[in-house]
Short mmCIF file of C-alpha atoms in Angstrom, two decimals:
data_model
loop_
_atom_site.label_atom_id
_atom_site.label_comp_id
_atom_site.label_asym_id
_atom_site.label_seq_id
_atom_site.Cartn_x
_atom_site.Cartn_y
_atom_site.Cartn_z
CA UNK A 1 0.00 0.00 0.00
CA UNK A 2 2.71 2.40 1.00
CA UNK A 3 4.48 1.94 -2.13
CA UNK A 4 1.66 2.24 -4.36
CA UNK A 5 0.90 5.35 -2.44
CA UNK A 6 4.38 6.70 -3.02
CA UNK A 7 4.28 5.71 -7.02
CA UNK A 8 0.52 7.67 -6.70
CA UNK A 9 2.58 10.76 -5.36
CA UNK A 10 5.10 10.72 -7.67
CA UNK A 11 3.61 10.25 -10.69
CA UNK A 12 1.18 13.52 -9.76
CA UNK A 13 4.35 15.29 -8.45
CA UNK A 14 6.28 14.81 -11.87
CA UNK A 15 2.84 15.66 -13.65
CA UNK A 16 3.00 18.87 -12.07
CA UNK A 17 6.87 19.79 -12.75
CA UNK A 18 6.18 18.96 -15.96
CA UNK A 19 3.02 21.48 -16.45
CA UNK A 20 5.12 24.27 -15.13
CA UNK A 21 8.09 23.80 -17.16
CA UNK A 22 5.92 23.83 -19.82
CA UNK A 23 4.19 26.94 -18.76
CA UNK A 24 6.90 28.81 -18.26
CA UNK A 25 8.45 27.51 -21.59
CA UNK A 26 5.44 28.89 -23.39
CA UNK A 27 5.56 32.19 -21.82
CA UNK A 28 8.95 32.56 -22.28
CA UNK A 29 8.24 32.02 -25.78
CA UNK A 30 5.80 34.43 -26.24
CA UNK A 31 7.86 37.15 -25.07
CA UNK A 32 10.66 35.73 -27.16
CA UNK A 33 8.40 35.23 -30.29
CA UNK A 34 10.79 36.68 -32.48
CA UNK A 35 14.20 34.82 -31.16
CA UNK A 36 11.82 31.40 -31.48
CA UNK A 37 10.52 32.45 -34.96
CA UNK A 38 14.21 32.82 -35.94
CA UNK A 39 15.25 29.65 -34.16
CA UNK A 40 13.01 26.99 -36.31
CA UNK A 41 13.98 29.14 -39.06
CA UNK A 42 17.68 28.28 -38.84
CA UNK A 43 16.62 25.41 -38.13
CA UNK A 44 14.53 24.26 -40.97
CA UNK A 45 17.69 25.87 -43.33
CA UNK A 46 19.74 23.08 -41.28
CA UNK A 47 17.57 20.38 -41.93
CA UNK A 48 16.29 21.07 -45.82
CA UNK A 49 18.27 18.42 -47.44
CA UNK A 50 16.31 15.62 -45.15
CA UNK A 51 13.38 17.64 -46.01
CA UNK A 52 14.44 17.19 -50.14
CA UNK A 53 15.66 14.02 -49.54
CA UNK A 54 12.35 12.68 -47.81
CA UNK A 55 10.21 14.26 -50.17
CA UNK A 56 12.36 12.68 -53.56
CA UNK A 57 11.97 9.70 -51.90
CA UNK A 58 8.50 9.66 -51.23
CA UNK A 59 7.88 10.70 -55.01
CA UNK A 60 9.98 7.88 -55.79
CA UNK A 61 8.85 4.65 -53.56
CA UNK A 62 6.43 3.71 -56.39
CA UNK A 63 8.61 3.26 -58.78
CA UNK A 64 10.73 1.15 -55.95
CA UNK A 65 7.98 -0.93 -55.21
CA UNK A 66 7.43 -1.69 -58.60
CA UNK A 67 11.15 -2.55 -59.69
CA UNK A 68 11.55 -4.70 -55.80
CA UNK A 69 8.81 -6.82 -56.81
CA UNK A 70 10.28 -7.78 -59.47
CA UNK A 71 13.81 -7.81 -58.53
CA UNK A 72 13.21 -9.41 -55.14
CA UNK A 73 11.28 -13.03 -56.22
CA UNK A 74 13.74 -13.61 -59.54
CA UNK A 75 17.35 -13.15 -57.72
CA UNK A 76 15.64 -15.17 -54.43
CA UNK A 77 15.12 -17.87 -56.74
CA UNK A 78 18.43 -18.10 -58.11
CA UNK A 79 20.16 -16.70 -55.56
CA UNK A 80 21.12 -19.26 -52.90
CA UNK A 81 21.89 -17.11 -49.77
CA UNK A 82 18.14 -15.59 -49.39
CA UNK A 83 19.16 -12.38 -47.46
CA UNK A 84 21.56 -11.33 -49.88
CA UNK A 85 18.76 -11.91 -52.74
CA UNK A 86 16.65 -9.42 -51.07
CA UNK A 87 19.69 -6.72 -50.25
CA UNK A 88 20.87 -6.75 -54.02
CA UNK A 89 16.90 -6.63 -55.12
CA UNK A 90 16.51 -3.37 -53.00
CA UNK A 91 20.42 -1.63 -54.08
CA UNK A 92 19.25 -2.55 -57.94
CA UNK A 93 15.84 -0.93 -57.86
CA UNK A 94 17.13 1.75 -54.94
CA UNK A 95 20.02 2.58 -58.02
CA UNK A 96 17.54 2.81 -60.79
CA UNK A 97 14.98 4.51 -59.33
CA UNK A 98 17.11 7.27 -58.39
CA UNK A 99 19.31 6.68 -61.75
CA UNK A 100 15.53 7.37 -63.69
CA UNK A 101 14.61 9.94 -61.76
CA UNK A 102 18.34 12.15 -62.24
CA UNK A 103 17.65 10.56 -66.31
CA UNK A 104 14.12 12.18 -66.60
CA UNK A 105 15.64 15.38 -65.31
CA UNK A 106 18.63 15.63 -66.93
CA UNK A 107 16.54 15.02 -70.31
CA UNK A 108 13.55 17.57 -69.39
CA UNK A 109 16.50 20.23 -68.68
CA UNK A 110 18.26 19.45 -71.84
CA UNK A 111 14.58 19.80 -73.88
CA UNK A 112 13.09 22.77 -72.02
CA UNK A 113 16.28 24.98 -70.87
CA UNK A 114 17.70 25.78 -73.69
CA UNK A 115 14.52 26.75 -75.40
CA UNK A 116 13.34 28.83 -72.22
CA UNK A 117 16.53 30.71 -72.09
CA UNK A 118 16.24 31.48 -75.90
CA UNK A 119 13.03 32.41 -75.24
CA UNK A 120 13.35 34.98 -72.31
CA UNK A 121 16.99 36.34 -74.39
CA UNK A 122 15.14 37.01 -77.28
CA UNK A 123 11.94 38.73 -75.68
CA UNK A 124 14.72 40.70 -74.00
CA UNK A 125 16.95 41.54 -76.68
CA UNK A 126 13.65 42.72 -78.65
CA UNK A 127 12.12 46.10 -78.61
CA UNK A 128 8.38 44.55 -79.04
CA UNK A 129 8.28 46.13 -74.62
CA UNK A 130 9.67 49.30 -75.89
CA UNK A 131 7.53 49.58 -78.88
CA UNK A 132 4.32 49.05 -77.03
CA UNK A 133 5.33 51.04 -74.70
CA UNK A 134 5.88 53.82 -77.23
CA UNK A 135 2.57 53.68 -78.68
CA UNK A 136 0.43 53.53 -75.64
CA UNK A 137 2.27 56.82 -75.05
CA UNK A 138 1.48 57.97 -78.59
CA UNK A 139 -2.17 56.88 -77.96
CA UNK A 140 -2.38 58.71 -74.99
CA UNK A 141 -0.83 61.97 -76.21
CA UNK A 142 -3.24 61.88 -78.99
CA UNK A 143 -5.96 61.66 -76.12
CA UNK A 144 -4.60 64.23 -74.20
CA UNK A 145 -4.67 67.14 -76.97
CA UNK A 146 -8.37 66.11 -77.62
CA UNK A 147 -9.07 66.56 -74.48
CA UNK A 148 -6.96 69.83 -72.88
CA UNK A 149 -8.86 69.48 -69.56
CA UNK A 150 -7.05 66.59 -68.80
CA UNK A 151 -3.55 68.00 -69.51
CA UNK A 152 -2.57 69.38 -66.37
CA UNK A 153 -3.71 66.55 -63.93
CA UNK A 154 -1.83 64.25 -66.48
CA UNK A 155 1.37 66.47 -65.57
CA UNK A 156 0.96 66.05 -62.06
CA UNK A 157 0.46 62.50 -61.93
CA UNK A 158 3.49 61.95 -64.51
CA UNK A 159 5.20 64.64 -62.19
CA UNK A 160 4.50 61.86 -58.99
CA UNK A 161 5.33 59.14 -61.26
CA UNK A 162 8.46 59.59 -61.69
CA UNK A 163 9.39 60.84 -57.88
CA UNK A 164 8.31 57.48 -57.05
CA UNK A 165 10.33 56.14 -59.40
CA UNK A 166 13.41 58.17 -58.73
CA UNK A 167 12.82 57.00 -54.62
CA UNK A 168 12.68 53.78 -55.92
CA UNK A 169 15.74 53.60 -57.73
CA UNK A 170 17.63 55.16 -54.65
CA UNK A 171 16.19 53.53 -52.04
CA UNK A 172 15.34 49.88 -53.17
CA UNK A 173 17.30 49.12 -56.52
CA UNK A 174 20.35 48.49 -54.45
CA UNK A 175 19.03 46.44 -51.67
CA UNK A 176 17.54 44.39 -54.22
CA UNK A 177 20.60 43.77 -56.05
CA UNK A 178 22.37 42.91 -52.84
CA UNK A 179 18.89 40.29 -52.45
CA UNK A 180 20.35 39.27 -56.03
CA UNK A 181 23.61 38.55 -54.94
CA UNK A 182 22.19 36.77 -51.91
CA UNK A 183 19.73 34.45 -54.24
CA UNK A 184 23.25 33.27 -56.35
CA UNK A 185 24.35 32.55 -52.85
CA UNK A 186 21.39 31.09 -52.23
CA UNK A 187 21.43 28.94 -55.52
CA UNK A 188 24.87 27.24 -55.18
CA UNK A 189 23.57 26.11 -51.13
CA UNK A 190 20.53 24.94 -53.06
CA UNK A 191 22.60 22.66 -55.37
CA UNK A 192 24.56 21.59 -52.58
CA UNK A 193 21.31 20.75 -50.54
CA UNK A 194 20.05 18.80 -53.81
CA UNK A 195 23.16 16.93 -53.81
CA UNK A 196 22.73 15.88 -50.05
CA UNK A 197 18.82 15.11 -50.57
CA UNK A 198 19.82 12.37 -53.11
CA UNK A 199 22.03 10.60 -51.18
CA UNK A 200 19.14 10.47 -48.06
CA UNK A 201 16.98 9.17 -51.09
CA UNK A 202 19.28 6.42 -51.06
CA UNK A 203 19.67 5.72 -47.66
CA UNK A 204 15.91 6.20 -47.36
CA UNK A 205 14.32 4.00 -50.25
CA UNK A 206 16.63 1.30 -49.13
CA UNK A 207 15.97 1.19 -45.34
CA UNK A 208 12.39 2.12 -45.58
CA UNK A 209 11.64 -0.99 -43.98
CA UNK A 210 13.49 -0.66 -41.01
CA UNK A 211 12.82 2.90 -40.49
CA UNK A 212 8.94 1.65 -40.42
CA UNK A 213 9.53 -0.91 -38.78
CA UNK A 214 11.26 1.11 -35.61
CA UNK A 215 8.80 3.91 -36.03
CA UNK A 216 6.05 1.06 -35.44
CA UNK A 217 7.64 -0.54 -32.01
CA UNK A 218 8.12 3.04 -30.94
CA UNK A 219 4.83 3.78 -31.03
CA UNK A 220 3.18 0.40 -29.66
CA UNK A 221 5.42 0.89 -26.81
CA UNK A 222 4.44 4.30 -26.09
CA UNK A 223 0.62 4.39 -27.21
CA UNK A 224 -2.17 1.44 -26.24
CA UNK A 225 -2.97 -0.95 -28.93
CA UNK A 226 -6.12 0.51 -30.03
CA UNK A 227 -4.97 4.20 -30.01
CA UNK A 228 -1.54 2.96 -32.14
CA UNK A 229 -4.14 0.97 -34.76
CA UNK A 230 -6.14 4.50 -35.06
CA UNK A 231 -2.53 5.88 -35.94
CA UNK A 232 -1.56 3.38 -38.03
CA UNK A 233 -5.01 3.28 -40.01
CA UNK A 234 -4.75 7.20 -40.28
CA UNK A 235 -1.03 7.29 -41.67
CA UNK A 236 -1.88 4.51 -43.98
CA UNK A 237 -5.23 6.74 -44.96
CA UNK A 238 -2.69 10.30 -44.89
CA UNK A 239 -0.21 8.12 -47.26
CA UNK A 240 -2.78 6.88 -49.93
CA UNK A 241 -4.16 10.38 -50.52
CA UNK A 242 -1.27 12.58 -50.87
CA UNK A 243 0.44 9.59 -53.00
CA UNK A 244 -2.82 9.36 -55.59
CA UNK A 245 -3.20 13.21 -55.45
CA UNK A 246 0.65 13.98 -55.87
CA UNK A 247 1.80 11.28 -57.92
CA UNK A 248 -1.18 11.44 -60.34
CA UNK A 249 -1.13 15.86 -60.35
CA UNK A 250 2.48 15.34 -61.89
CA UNK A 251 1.57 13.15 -64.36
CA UNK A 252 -1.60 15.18 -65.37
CA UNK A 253 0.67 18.02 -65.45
CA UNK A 254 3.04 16.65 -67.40
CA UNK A 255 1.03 15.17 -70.10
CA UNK A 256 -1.21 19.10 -70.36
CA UNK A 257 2.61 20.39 -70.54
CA UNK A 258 3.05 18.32 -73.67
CA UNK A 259 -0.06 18.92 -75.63
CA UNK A 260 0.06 22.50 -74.60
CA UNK A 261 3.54 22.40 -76.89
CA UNK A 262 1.94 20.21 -79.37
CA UNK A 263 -1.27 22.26 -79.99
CA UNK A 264 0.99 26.06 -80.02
CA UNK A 265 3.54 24.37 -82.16
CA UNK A 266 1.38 23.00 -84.60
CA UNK A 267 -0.96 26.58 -84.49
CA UNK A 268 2.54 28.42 -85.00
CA UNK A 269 2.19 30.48 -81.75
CA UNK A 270 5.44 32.21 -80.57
CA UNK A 271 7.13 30.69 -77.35
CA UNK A 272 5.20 27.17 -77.41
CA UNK A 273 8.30 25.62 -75.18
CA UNK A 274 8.21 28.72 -72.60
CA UNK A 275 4.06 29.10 -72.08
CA UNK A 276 3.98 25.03 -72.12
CA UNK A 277 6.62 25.13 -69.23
CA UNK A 278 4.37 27.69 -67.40
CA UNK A 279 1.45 26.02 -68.07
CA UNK A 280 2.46 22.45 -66.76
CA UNK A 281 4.19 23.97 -63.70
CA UNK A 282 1.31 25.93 -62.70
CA UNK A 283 -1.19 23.41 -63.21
CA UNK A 284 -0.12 21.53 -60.75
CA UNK A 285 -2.33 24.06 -58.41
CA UNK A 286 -5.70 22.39 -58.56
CA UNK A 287 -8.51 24.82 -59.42
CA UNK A 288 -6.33 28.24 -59.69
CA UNK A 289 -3.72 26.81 -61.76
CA UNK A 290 -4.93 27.06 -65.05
CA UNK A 291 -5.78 30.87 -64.96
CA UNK A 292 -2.50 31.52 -62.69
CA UNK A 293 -0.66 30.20 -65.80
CA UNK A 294 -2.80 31.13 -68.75
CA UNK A 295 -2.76 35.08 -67.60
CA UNK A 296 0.67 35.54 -68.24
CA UNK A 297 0.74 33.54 -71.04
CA UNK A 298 -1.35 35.66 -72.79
CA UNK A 299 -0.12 39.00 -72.16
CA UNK A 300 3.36 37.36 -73.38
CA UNK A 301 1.93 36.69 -76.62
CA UNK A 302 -0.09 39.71 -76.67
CA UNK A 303 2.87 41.24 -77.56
CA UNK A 304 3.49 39.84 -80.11
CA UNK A 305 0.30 39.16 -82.04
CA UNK A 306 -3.02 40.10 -80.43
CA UNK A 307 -5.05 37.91 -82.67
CA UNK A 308 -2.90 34.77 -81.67
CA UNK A 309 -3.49 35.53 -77.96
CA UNK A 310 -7.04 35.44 -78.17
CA UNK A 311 -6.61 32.24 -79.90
CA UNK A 312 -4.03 31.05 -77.03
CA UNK A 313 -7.16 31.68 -74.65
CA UNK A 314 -9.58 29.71 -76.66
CA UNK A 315 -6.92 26.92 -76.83
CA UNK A 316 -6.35 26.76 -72.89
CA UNK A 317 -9.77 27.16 -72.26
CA UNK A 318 -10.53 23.59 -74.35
CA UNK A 319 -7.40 22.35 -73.22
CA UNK A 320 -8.27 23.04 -69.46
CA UNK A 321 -11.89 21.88 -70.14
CA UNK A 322 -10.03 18.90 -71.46
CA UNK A 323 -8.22 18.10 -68.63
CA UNK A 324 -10.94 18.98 -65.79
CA UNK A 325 -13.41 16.47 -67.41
CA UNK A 326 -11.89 13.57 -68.77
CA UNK A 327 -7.81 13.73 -68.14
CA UNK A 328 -7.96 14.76 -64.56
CA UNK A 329 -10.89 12.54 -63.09
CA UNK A 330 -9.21 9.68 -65.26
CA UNK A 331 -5.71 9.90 -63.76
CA UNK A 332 -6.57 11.10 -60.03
CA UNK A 333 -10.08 9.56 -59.73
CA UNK A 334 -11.78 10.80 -56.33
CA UNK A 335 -8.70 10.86 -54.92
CA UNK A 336 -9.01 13.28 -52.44
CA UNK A 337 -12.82 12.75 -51.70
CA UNK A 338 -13.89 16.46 -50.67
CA UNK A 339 -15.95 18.81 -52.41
CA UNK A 340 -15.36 21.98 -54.39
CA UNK A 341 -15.54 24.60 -52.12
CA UNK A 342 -13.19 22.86 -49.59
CA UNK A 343 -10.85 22.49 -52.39
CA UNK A 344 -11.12 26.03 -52.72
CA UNK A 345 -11.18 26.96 -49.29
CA UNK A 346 -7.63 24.74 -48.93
CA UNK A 347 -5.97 26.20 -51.55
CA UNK A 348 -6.44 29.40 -50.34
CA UNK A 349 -5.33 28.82 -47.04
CA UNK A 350 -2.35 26.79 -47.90
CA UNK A 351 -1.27 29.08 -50.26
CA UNK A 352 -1.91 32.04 -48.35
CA UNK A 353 0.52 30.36 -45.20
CA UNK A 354 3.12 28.23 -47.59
CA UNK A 355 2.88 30.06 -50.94
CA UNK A 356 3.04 27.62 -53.90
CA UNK A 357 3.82 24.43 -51.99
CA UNK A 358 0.90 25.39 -50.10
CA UNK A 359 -1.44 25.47 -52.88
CA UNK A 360 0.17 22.65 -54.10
CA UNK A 361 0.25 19.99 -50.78
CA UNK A 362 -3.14 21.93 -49.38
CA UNK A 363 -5.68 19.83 -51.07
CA UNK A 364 -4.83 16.52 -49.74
CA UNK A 365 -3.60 17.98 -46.76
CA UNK A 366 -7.47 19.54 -45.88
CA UNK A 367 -8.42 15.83 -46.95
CA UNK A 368 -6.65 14.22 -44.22
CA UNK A 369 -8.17 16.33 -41.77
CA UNK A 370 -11.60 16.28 -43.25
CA UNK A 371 -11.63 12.84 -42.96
CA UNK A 372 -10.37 12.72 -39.30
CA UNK A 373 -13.36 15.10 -38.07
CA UNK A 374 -16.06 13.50 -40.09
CA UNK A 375 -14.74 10.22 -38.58
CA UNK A 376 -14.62 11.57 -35.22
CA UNK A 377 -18.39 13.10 -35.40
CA UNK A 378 -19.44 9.96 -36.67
CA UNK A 379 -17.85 7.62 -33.70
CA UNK A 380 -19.48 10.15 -31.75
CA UNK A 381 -22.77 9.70 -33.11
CA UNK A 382 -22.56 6.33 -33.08
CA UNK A 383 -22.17 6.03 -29.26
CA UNK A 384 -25.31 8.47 -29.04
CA UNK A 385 -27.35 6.20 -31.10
CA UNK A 386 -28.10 9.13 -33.54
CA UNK A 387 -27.68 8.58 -37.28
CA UNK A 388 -24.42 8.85 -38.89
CA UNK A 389 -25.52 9.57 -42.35
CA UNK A 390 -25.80 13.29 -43.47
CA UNK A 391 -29.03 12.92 -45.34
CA UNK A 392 -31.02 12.22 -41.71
CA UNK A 393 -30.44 15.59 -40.75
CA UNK A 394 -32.07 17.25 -43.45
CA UNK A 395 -35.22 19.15 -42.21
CA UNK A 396 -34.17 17.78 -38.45
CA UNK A 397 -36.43 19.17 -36.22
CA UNK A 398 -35.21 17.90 -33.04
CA UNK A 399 -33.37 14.74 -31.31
CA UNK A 400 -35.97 13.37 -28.73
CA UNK A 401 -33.62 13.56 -25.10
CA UNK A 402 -34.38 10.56 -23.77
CA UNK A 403 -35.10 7.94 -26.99
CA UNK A 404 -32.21 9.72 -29.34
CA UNK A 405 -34.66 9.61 -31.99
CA UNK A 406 -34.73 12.46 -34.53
CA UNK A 407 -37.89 14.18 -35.38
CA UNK A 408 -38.66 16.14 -38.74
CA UNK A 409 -40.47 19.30 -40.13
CA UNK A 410 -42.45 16.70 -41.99
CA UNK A 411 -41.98 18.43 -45.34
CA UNK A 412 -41.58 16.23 -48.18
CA UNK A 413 -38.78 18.16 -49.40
CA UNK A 414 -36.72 18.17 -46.32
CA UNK A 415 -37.64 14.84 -45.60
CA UNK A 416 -34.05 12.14 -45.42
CA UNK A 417 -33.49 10.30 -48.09
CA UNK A 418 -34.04 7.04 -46.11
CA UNK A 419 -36.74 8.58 -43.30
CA UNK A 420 -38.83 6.62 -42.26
CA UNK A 421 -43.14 5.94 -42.17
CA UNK A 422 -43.37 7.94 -38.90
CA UNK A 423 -40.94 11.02 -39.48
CA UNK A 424 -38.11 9.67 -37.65
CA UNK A 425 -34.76 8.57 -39.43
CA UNK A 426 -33.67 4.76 -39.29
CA UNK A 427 -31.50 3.48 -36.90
CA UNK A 428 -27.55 4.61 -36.88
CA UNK A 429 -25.84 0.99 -38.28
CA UNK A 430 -28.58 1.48 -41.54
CA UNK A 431 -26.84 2.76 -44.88
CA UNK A 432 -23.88 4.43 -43.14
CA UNK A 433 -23.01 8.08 -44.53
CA UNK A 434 -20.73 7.89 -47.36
CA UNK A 435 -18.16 10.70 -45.42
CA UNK A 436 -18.29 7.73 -42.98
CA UNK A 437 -17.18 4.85 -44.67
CA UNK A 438 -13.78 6.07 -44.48
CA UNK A 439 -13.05 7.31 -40.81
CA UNK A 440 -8.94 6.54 -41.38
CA UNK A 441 -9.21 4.32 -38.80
CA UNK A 442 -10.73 6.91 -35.77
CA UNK A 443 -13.99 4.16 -35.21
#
């Protein structure tokens, strides 16, 4: 008794240590908001090549699992010693994943840079900017002597102009071009961060295994064995969407990339290799991406020939209609399960807290969640006894207190689909919601 009291007294005593270190931790970092804010930021610089690394290895694992089964049951069957059959099996298709992956690359580089860079040198090196620029000033001195009125506010407002511009020029142009020299800086730490991130590909693809393996015991030994299967279920859940969303978004965007050059190339449109680069990149944002890259496109080629822009929009507009209604749904499916407006609503979020990997990642991101509360409201209404699926709550009047059971307005309209006789919905376990089926494990 006495030393269960003690272990009692103890455990609450450490409880409590552990509550104020904690508090004063967070106070401390409230006051210190910028020092911590700086801290992770170092931080995350530190650690970017594990965060490349993961990420080129996670983008590659299908393509490993594809090449180890294959690899793995031939060389164990002519292979006598069994465990080095399966070590060779994951170097070969660890090698050639990674060897494909540098291949596709090197070859997309060797395509698309040259032709971009020609591109952007010879928009430069022309005086089409200039020109236009030349005759909207034309155009609006010609609009200025027809109307005299205007004159003098004109003056002032060109007068303004270029004060701004002249505070500009002293104030910013040079602290920009010292953020210039910084981003060359920046570019030779992000080659030697890329270099880094494939060798943790390596070590990665081939000990995924064990690292799963020892991130499993850690967490039965910390967690209960139903809480760690509600993990479990949930990563597995968490891994399925973002691999169908990611996987198949690259593909999608990829294959739009390539008929975008097709289609401009064989219309004779200038640029086709520069607008199909911007268009594939940018449609990797779901919903936004299409106009994000089509705007720009079309003022580039504006320049050049009006008539062909308007074109370029028609083409993108079939193109993107194209893609939304038979190339997308055929490649990603209902991958991500959630409706329109929470796509939406994700994108702009993400986007608006990570930028473009944001609007990228947000989508299935906002998925995982989604799923995790509509599982949790529907364990929840499952222990009630009150209906699970959605369509029972429309025209809900009330949940009767003591019998659980839902009454309705009794219009036909705003009746459930499956009510029942009496105006009360069927029992919870009947024809489970479908935002239900899939709880990621949380039942």
């Amino acid at each position: 008794m006495k030393r269960d009291s003690f272990t009692k007294y103890l455990y609450w005593g450490v409880t409590v240590f552990l509550v104020i270190c904690a508090s004063i931790l967070f106070f401390f970092s409230l006051f210190k908001l910028p020092d911590v804010i700086g801290f992770f930021k170092t931080l995350t610089g530190i650690l970017m090549p594990f965060v490349y690394g993961l990420t080129l290895a996670y983008l590659l694992n299908p393509i490993f699992n594809f090449l180890y089964d294959r690899f793995a049951p031939f060389l164990q069957k002519h292979l006598k010693n069994k465990r080095r059959a399966v070590h060779l099996a994951k170097f070969l298709s660890t090698f050639l994943s990674v060897a494909l992956a540098l291949l596709i690359v090197a070859a997309l580089l060797s395509m698309v840079l040259p032709e971009v860079v020609s591109s952007i040198i010879g928009l430069s090196e022309s005086n089409l900017f200039v020109d236009r620029v030349a005759d909207v000033t034309a155009w609006f001195d010609h609009f200025l002597k027809q109307y005299p009125n205007l004159e003098s506010a004109a003056e002032r407002v060109y007068v303004e102009a270029v004060s701004v511009f002249d505070t500009w020029l002293k104030n910013d142009m040079v602290p920009q071009l010292t953020n210039l020299m910084s981003g060359l800086l920046g570019t030779l730490t992000f080659i030697k961060n890329i270099f880094i991130a494939i060798i943790i590909t390596i070590y990665v693809l081939n000990s995924k295994q064990l690292f799963a393996a020892q991130s499993k015991k850690m967490l039965y030994s910390i967690l209960d064995v139903h809480r760690a299967n509600i993990i479990l279920n949930n990563l597995r859940f968490t891994n399925k969407v973002f691999g169908g969303f990611i996987n198949g978004k690259l593909l999608d965007s990829l294959i739009i990339g390539i008929l975008c050059f097709l289609g401009m190339t064989l219309f004779g449109m200038p640029y086709a290799m520069l607008v199909s680069v911007i268009i594939g990149v940018t449609n990797i944002i779901p919903f936004f991406g299409p106009f994000i890259g089509a705007i720009p496109s079309i003022l580039l080629i504006l320049l050049i020939d009006p008539l062909k822009a308007l074109y370029f929009a028609l083409f993108v507009l079939v193109l993107q209609q194209f893609d939304g209604n038979i190339l997308g749904p055929k490649i990603l499916g209902d991958s991500t399960g959630i409706s329109g407006f929470w796509v939406m609503f994700a994108i702009l979020l993400a986007g608006g807290l990570f930028g473009f990997v944001g609007m990228v990642v947000g989508v299935p991101l906002f998925a995982v969640f989604y799923n995790i509360i509509s599982g949790l409201v529907c364990h929840s209404l499952r222990k009630k006894g009150i209906p699970e699926q959605t369509q029972a709550y429309y025209g809900l009047e009330r949940v009767d207190e003591q019998t659980f059971r839902p009454h309705y307005t009794g219009e036909p309209d705003d009746a459930p689909e499956h009510g029942c006789p009496d105006g009360t919905a069927p029992a919870a376990a009947e024809a489970p919601a479908p935002a239900c089926k899939n709880e990621g494990g949380t039942h």
